[in-house]
Every structure is written in C-alpha cells, then in structure tokens.
PDB file of C-alpha atoms in Angstrom:
ATOM      1  CA  ALA A  23    -124.040 -67.707 -17.123  1.00  0.00           C
ATOM      2  CA  PRO A  24    -121.865 -68.924 -19.855  1.00  0.00           C
ATOM      3  CA  LEU A  25    -119.647 -72.212 -19.097  1.00  0.00           C
ATOM      4  CA  LEU A  26    -116.662 -70.642 -20.677  1.00  0.00           C
ATOM      5  CA  ARG A  27    -115.859 -67.305 -21.229  1.00  0.00           C
ATOM      6  CA  HIS A  28    -113.264 -66.326 -24.059  1.00  0.00           C
ATOM      7  CA  LYS A  29    -111.204 -63.084 -23.372  1.00  0.00           C
ATOM      8  CA  PRO A  30    -109.097 -61.967 -26.511  1.00  0.00           C
ATOM      9  CA  HIS A  31    -105.856 -61.553 -26.235  1.00  0.00           C
ATOM     10  CA  LYS A  32    -105.277 -57.973 -26.689  1.00  0.00           C
ATOM     11  CA  LYS A  33    -101.847 -56.089 -26.064  1.00  0.00           C
ATOM     12  CA  GLN A  34    -101.665 -52.710 -24.878  1.00  0.00           C
ATOM     13  CA  ASP A  35    -100.355 -50.779 -27.587  1.00  0.00           C
ATOM     14  CA  GLY A  36    -103.233 -52.108 -30.108  1.00  0.00           C
ATOM     15  CA  ALA A  37    -100.860 -54.238 -32.022  1.00  0.00           C
ATOM     16  CA  VAL A  38    -101.589 -57.373 -33.733  1.00  0.00           C
ATOM     17  CA  PRO A  39    -100.066 -60.644 -32.273  1.00  0.00           C
ATOM     18  CA  LYS A  40     -97.603 -62.371 -34.712  1.00  0.00           C
ATOM     19  CA  ALA A  41     -99.827 -65.416 -35.078  1.00  0.00           C
ATOM     20  CA  GLN A  42    -102.612 -63.494 -36.113  1.00  0.00           C
ATOM     21  CA  LEU A  43    -100.676 -61.668 -38.799  1.00  0.00           C
ATOM     22  CA  LEU A  44     -99.257 -64.793 -40.026  1.00  0.00           C
ATOM     23  CA  GLN A  45    -102.620 -66.437 -40.425  1.00  0.00           C
ATOM     24  CA  LEU A  46    -104.070 -62.968 -42.177  1.00  0.00           C
ATOM     25  CA  SER A  47    -100.617 -63.392 -44.674  1.00  0.00           C
ATOM     26  CA  GLU A  48    -101.306 -67.093 -45.171  1.00  0.00           C
ATOM     27  CA  ALA A  49    -105.138 -66.350 -45.791  1.00  0.00           C
ATOM     28  CA  LYS A  50    -104.172 -63.381 -48.324  1.00  0.00           C
ATOM     29  CA  THR A  51    -101.787 -65.768 -50.380  1.00  0.00           C
ATOM     30  CA  SER A  52    -104.407 -68.308 -50.760  1.00  0.00           C
ATOM     31  CA  LEU A  53    -106.878 -66.026 -51.713  1.00  0.00           C
ATOM     32  CA  THR A  54    -104.372 -64.442 -54.550  1.00  0.00           C
ATOM     33  CA  ARG A  55    -103.934 -67.926 -55.683  1.00  0.00           C
ATOM     34  CA  MET A  56    -107.432 -68.884 -55.635  1.00  0.00           C
ATOM     35  CA  ALA A  57    -108.160 -65.391 -57.640  1.00  0.00           C
ATOM     36  CA  ALA A  58    -105.310 -66.401 -59.903  1.00  0.00           C
ATOM     37  CA  LEU A  59    -106.593 -70.078 -60.424  1.00  0.00           C
ATOM     38  CA  ASN A  60    -110.227 -68.479 -61.558  1.00  0.00           C
ATOM     39  CA  LYS A  61    -109.025 -66.487 -63.587  1.00  0.00           C
ATOM     40  CA  SER A  62    -107.037 -68.919 -65.520  1.00  0.00           C
ATOM     41  CA  LEU A  63    -109.996 -71.361 -65.460  1.00  0.00           C
ATOM     42  CA  LEU A  64    -112.131 -68.972 -67.278  1.00  0.00           C
ATOM     43  CA  THR A  65    -109.396 -68.066 -69.755  1.00  0.00           C
ATOM     44  CA  LEU A  66    -109.073 -71.655 -70.749  1.00  0.00           C
ATOM     45  CA  ALA A  67    -112.960 -71.980 -71.048  1.00  0.00           C
ATOM     46  CA  ARG A  68    -113.099 -68.876 -73.151  1.00  0.00           C
ATOM     47  CA  ILE A  69    -110.184 -70.153 -75.311  1.00  0.00           C
ATOM     48  CA  GLU A  70    -111.969 -73.812 -75.605  1.00  0.00           C
ATOM     49  CA  ASN A  71    -115.614 -72.114 -76.528  1.00  0.00           C
ATOM     50  CA  ARG A  72    -113.443 -70.024 -79.069  1.00  0.00           C
ATOM     51  CA  GLN A  73    -114.619 -66.816 -77.931  1.00  0.00           C
ATOM     52  CA  TYR A  74    -111.833 -65.314 -79.420  1.00  0.00           C
ATOM     53  CA  GLU A  75    -112.597 -65.054 -82.791  1.00  0.00           C
ATOM     54  CA  GLU A  76    -111.131 -61.546 -84.208  1.00  0.00           C
ATOM     55  CA  VAL A  77    -107.968 -62.135 -85.743  1.00  0.00           C
ATOM     56  CA  ALA A  78    -105.316 -59.871 -87.436  1.00  0.00           C
ATOM     57  CA  PRO A  79    -101.419 -60.210 -88.435  1.00  0.00           C
ATOM     58  CA  ILE A  80     -99.510 -60.141 -84.874  1.00  0.00           C
ATOM     59  CA  CYS A  81     -95.855 -59.192 -84.688  1.00  0.00           C
ATOM     60  CA  PHE A  82     -94.398 -61.102 -82.069  1.00  0.00           C
ATOM     61  CA  ALA A  83     -91.174 -58.633 -81.923  1.00  0.00           C
ATOM     62  CA  SER A  84     -93.131 -55.457 -80.950  1.00  0.00           C
ATOM     63  CA  LEU A  85     -95.370 -57.247 -78.786  1.00  0.00           C
ATOM     64  CA  LEU A  86     -92.450 -58.916 -76.702  1.00  0.00           C
ATOM     65  CA  ARG A  87     -90.789 -55.404 -76.485  1.00  0.00           C
ATOM     66  CA  THR A  88     -94.279 -54.114 -74.412  1.00  0.00           C
ATOM     67  CA  LEU A  89     -94.217 -57.394 -72.307  1.00  0.00           C
ATOM     68  CA  THR A  90     -90.380 -56.986 -71.593  1.00  0.00           C
ATOM     69  CA  GLU A  91     -91.054 -53.488 -70.665  1.00  0.00           C
ATOM     70  CA  GLU A  92     -93.624 -54.690 -68.292  1.00  0.00           C
ATOM     71  CA  TYR A  93     -91.474 -57.469 -66.545  1.00  0.00           C
ATOM     72  CA  GLN A  94     -88.198 -55.202 -66.407  1.00  0.00           C
ATOM     73  CA  ASP A  95     -88.589 -54.806 -62.621  1.00  0.00           C
ATOM     74  CA  LEU A  96     -88.788 -58.439 -62.272  1.00  0.00           C
ATOM     75  CA  ILE A  97     -86.074 -59.179 -64.380  1.00  0.00           C
ATOM     76  CA  ALA A  98     -83.924 -56.697 -63.148  1.00  0.00           C
ATOM     77  CA  PHE A  99     -84.762 -57.789 -59.519  1.00  0.00           C
ATOM     78  CA  LYS A 100     -83.443 -61.525 -60.176  1.00  0.00           C
ATOM     79  CA  GLU A 101     -80.478 -59.996 -62.083  1.00  0.00           C
ATOM     80  CA  ILE A 102     -81.412 -62.086 -65.113  1.00  0.00           C
ATOM     81  CA  THR A 103     -79.551 -61.173 -68.520  1.00  0.00           C
ATOM     82  CA  LEU A 104     -82.289 -61.028 -71.356  1.00  0.00           C
ATOM     83  CA  TYR A 105     -81.014 -61.378 -74.997  1.00  0.00           C
ATOM     84  CA  ILE A 106     -83.265 -60.999 -78.123  1.00  0.00           C
ATOM     85  CA  THR A 107     -82.220 -61.894 -81.500  1.00  0.00           C
ATOM     86  CA  GLU A 108     -84.138 -60.993 -84.022  1.00  0.00           C
ATOM     87  CA  LYS A 109     -83.479 -62.408 -87.536  1.00  0.00           C
ATOM     88  CA  SER A 110     -86.328 -61.642 -89.696  1.00  0.00           C
ATOM     89  CA  PRO A 111     -89.881 -60.636 -88.343  1.00  0.00           C
ATOM     90  CA  PHE A 112     -92.281 -63.607 -86.893  1.00  0.00           C
ATOM     91  CA  SER A 113     -95.946 -62.691 -87.613  1.00  0.00           C
ATOM     92  CA  VAL A 114     -99.022 -64.990 -86.968  1.00  0.00           C
ATOM     93  CA  GLN A 115    -102.300 -64.577 -87.945  1.00  0.00           C
ATOM     94  CA  MET A 116    -104.262 -64.782 -84.461  1.00  0.00           C
ATOM     95  CA  ASN A 117    -106.238 -62.988 -81.965  1.00  0.00           C
ATOM     96  CA  LYS A 118    -104.276 -60.158 -80.514  1.00  0.00           C
ATOM     97  CA  ASP A 119    -105.686 -60.845 -76.982  1.00  0.00           C
ATOM     98  CA  LEU A 120    -104.600 -64.467 -77.363  1.00  0.00           C
ATOM     99  CA  ALA A 121    -101.079 -63.435 -78.520  1.00  0.00           C
ATOM    100  CA  VAL A 122    -100.497 -61.026 -75.319  1.00  0.00           C
ATOM    101  CA  ILE A 123    -101.603 -64.124 -72.997  1.00  0.00           C
ATOM    102  CA  LEU A 124     -99.538 -66.362 -75.216  1.00  0.00           C
ATOM    103  CA  LEU A 125     -96.297 -64.657 -74.941  1.00  0.00           C
ATOM    104  CA  SER A 126     -96.787 -63.234 -71.559  1.00  0.00           C
ATOM    105  CA  ASN A 127     -96.984 -66.911 -70.193  1.00  0.00           C
ATOM    106  CA  LEU A 128     -94.071 -68.016 -71.943  1.00  0.00           C
ATOM    107  CA  LEU A 129     -92.088 -64.729 -70.674  1.00  0.00           C
ATOM    108  CA  ARG A 130     -93.552 -65.174 -67.022  1.00  0.00           C
ATOM    109  CA  ASN A 131     -92.623 -68.787 -66.780  1.00  0.00           C
ATOM    110  CA  ALA A 132     -89.070 -68.276 -68.279  1.00  0.00           C
ATOM    111  CA  ILE A 133     -88.529 -65.234 -65.688  1.00  0.00           C
ATOM    112  CA  LYS A 134     -89.984 -67.425 -62.799  1.00  0.00           C
ATOM    113  CA  TYR A 135     -87.822 -70.914 -63.598  1.00  0.00           C
ATOM    114  CA  THR A 136     -84.528 -68.896 -64.670  1.00  0.00           C
ATOM    115  CA  TYR A 137     -82.184 -68.807 -61.761  1.00  0.00           C
ATOM    116  CA  PRO A 138     -81.175 -65.437 -60.145  1.00  0.00           C
ATOM    117  CA  LYS A 139     -78.285 -63.884 -62.342  1.00  0.00           C
ATOM    118  CA  GLY A 140     -79.458 -66.357 -65.377  1.00  0.00           C
ATOM    119  CA  LYS A 141     -79.893 -65.892 -68.456  1.00  0.00           C
ATOM    120  CA  ILE A 142     -83.087 -65.742 -71.355  1.00  0.00           C
ATOM    121  CA  LEU A 143     -82.471 -65.929 -74.719  1.00  0.00           C
ATOM    122  CA  ILE A 144     -84.959 -65.300 -77.210  1.00  0.00           C
ATOM    123  CA  GLU A 145     -84.577 -65.955 -81.015  1.00  0.00           C
ATOM    124  CA  ILE A 146     -86.985 -64.421 -83.629  1.00  0.00           C
ATOM    125  CA  ASP A 147     -87.067 -65.237 -87.120  1.00  0.00           C
ATOM    126  CA  LYS A 148     -89.705 -65.940 -90.048  1.00  0.00           C
ATOM    127  CA  HIS A 149     -90.557 -69.713 -89.268  1.00  0.00           C
ATOM    128  CA  VAL A 150     -89.623 -69.808 -85.430  1.00  0.00           C
ATOM    129  CA  PHE A 151     -90.262 -68.040 -82.002  1.00  0.00           C
ATOM    130  CA  SER A 152     -88.053 -69.502 -79.521  1.00  0.00           C
ATOM    131  CA  ILE A 153     -87.348 -68.408 -75.872  1.00  0.00           C
ATOM    132  CA  ALA A 154     -85.257 -70.357 -73.888  1.00  0.00           C
ATOM    133  CA  ASN A 155     -84.341 -70.130 -70.062  1.00  0.00           C
ATOM    134  CA  GLU A 156     -81.438 -71.616 -67.604  1.00  0.00           C
ATOM    135  CA  GLY A 157     -83.062 -73.429 -65.115  1.00  0.00           C
ATOM    136  CA  LYS A 158     -83.270 -76.722 -63.243  1.00  0.00           C
ATOM    137  CA  PRO A 159     -80.398 -78.986 -65.336  1.00  0.00           C
ATOM    138  CA  THR A 160     -82.751 -81.596 -66.151  1.00  0.00           C
ATOM    139  CA  PRO A 161     -85.368 -81.740 -69.003  1.00  0.00           C
ATOM    140  CA  LEU A 162     -88.937 -81.459 -68.075  1.00  0.00           C
ATOM    141  CA  ASP A 163     -91.372 -84.249 -68.802  1.00  0.00           C
ATOM    142  CA  ALA A 164     -92.681 -82.953 -72.196  1.00  0.00           C
ATOM    143  CA  ASP A 165     -95.957 -85.324 -71.819  1.00  0.00           C
ATOM    144  CA  LYS A 166     -96.841 -83.603 -68.883  1.00  0.00           C
ATOM    145  CA  ILE A 167     -95.699 -79.967 -68.783  1.00  0.00           C
ATOM    146  CA  PHE A 168     -98.682 -78.938 -71.040  1.00  0.00           C
ATOM    147  CA  LYS A 169    -101.322 -80.690 -69.088  1.00  0.00           C
ATOM    148  CA  ARG A 170    -103.750 -78.739 -66.709  1.00  0.00           C
ATOM    149  CA  PHE A 171    -102.572 -78.293 -62.745  1.00  0.00           C
ATOM    150  CA  HIS A 172     -98.838 -79.775 -63.618  1.00  0.00           C
ATOM    151  CA  LYS A 173     -96.396 -78.088 -61.891  1.00  0.00           C
ATOM    152  CA  GLY A 174     -92.872 -78.454 -61.535  1.00  0.00           C
ATOM    153  CA  GLU A 175     -91.548 -79.682 -58.198  1.00  0.00           C
ATOM    154  CA  GLN A 176     -94.996 -79.015 -56.874  1.00  0.00           C
ATOM    155  CA  ASP A 177     -94.540 -75.133 -56.871  1.00  0.00           C
ATOM    156  CA  SER A 178     -96.976 -73.771 -54.413  1.00  0.00           C
ATOM    157  CA  THR A 179     -96.819 -70.326 -56.491  1.00  0.00           C
ATOM    158  CA  SER A 180     -98.182 -71.819 -59.462  1.00  0.00           C
ATOM    159  CA  THR A 181    -101.882 -72.685 -60.515  1.00  0.00           C
ATOM    160  CA  GLY A 182    -100.287 -75.129 -63.166  1.00  0.00           C
ATOM    161  CA  LEU A 183    -102.278 -73.598 -65.744  1.00  0.00           C
ATOM    162  CA  GLY A 184     -99.903 -71.271 -67.582  1.00  0.00           C
ATOM    163  CA  LEU A 185     -98.269 -73.678 -70.188  1.00  0.00           C
ATOM    164  CA  ALA A 186    -102.037 -75.432 -70.454  1.00  0.00           C
ATOM    165  CA  ILE A 187    -103.177 -72.218 -71.533  1.00  0.00           C
ATOM    166  CA  VAL A 188    -100.207 -71.651 -74.085  1.00  0.00           C
ATOM    167  CA  LYS A 189    -101.015 -74.982 -75.537  1.00  0.00           C
ATOM    168  CA  SER A 190    -104.728 -74.196 -75.916  1.00  0.00           C
ATOM    169  CA  ILE A 191    -103.920 -71.071 -77.501  1.00  0.00           C
ATOM    170  CA  VAL A 192    -101.559 -72.999 -80.036  1.00  0.00           C
ATOM    171  CA  ASP A 193    -103.881 -75.650 -80.638  1.00  0.00           C
ATOM    172  CA  LEU A 194    -106.664 -72.830 -81.840  1.00  0.00           C
ATOM    173  CA  TYR A 195    -104.303 -72.212 -84.811  1.00  0.00           C
ATOM    174  CA  GLN A 196    -103.510 -74.636 -87.540  1.00  0.00           C
ATOM    175  CA  HIS A 197    -100.714 -72.656 -88.741  1.00  0.00           C
ATOM    176  CA  ILE A 198     -98.459 -72.743 -85.876  1.00  0.00           C
ATOM    177  CA  ARG A 199     -97.486 -75.719 -83.236  1.00  0.00           C
ATOM    178  CA  LEU A 200     -95.782 -75.449 -79.970  1.00  0.00           C
ATOM    179  CA  GLN A 201     -92.498 -77.609 -78.921  1.00  0.00           C
ATOM    180  CA  TYR A 202     -90.545 -77.791 -75.932  1.00  0.00           C
ATOM    181  CA  VAL A 203     -86.946 -79.172 -76.204  1.00  0.00           C
ATOM    182  CA  TYR A 204     -84.018 -79.183 -73.601  1.00  0.00           C
ATOM    183  CA  LYS A 205     -80.420 -78.461 -75.074  1.00  0.00           C
ATOM    184  CA  GLU A 206     -77.542 -76.993 -73.926  1.00  0.00           C
ATOM    185  CA  GLU A 207     -78.681 -77.028 -70.321  1.00  0.00           C
ATOM    186  CA  LYS A 208     -81.629 -74.547 -71.577  1.00  0.00           C
ATOM    187  CA  HIS A 209     -85.388 -75.227 -71.194  1.00  0.00           C
ATOM    188  CA  THR A 210     -86.720 -74.143 -74.555  1.00  0.00           C
ATOM    189  CA  PHE A 211     -90.202 -73.396 -75.763  1.00  0.00           C
ATOM    190  CA  LEU A 212     -90.660 -72.913 -79.749  1.00  0.00           C
ATOM    191  CA  ILE A 213     -93.776 -71.476 -81.533  1.00  0.00           C
ATOM    192  CA  VAL A 214     -93.357 -72.698 -84.973  1.00  0.00           C
ATOM    193  CA  ASN A 215     -95.057 -70.898 -88.111  1.00  0.00           C
ATOM    194  CA  CYS A 216     -95.812 -73.900 -90.403  1.00  0.00           C
TER     195      CYS A 216
END
C-alpha cells in the first residue's frame, strides 16, 4: 500500500479551482511570451544572415495606412489620437517584408508606450519619416534602447527585441539611418533617407 495517498481536490460542480486557473493563465502568458521571443530571434537571425534580398521602392505612407488600420482597435482602446502629416512621399529602396516589420515595430512601440488619451505624431517628408509619442516624461537611454533584450522599466510584456530588430533592418541599408531624440516631451524615432 502506498505511504501517501493524494486525493485531488474536486469541486462538486466540476469547476476548476481559482488557484489552478491562475496557474494556467500564468503558463499561457509565459508560453505566449516565449513564442514571441522565438519569433523575434528568428527574425533577427534572418536579417543578420541577409535572407531578405529582394528590394523595391517602398512608399512608407501607404504601408503606414495599412498598419494603422490593423492597429486601430488598440489605438481606440487606449483613446490615442493619431496625427499623420505627409508633406511629401518618403520612399526607400528596401525589402517589403522588412519595411513592414520596421514600421510595425515602431508603430506598436509608440502605441504601447503612449499613455491612455495621449498623442502619436507621424510626419513624413522626402528625407525623414518620424514617429513621436507622448509617454514617460524623461529621455530614454539612446545608447541602450537599440540593444537586444533592453526593456524600459523592466516591462514584463516585452521581449526587448523590437527596437533591436528595427536597428538591424536599418543597418542593412546604407541609404537610411535611425535616430532617437527626446524633444518637446515626446519620444521621437526618425528614419532618415540619406
């Protein structure tokens, strides 16, 4: 006979106890985060191995319109006001998939770190694409924000790879560069067409 018998706690109505539901929720959150981390690392490896060779002229404004539609629910949920000003077209010769990843990461980053009811300002002209958001009222560390696994204020929902991916993409192309500035209480990321 076994020395210790364990009888599982079972509610009469068949419901799962709260403690188990909490454990399942935490496990699902961890699994989702690990999947995102894996996807980001694979993307970085592909970028660094130059697996995105096909290039074409990419119009950032039209790509941005598509992405803002995709993120409209999140923008509305946070009650963010999005301003887009296009003075002239910003077109870059690059891989379309990488352009989508680049703009998507910058837009998601701006949405995530903009306070509820805040503003995101996107300005487009021939030489500069900029995305600025209201958020934490102090500048980010420009030497660290583009490094892998850097997370602002230990953000548990972040993989710390989004801006590292943005930097890796920009570094593939000699005719564009990436900058971060904090001005007028806004965090601004610029892609400069050299």
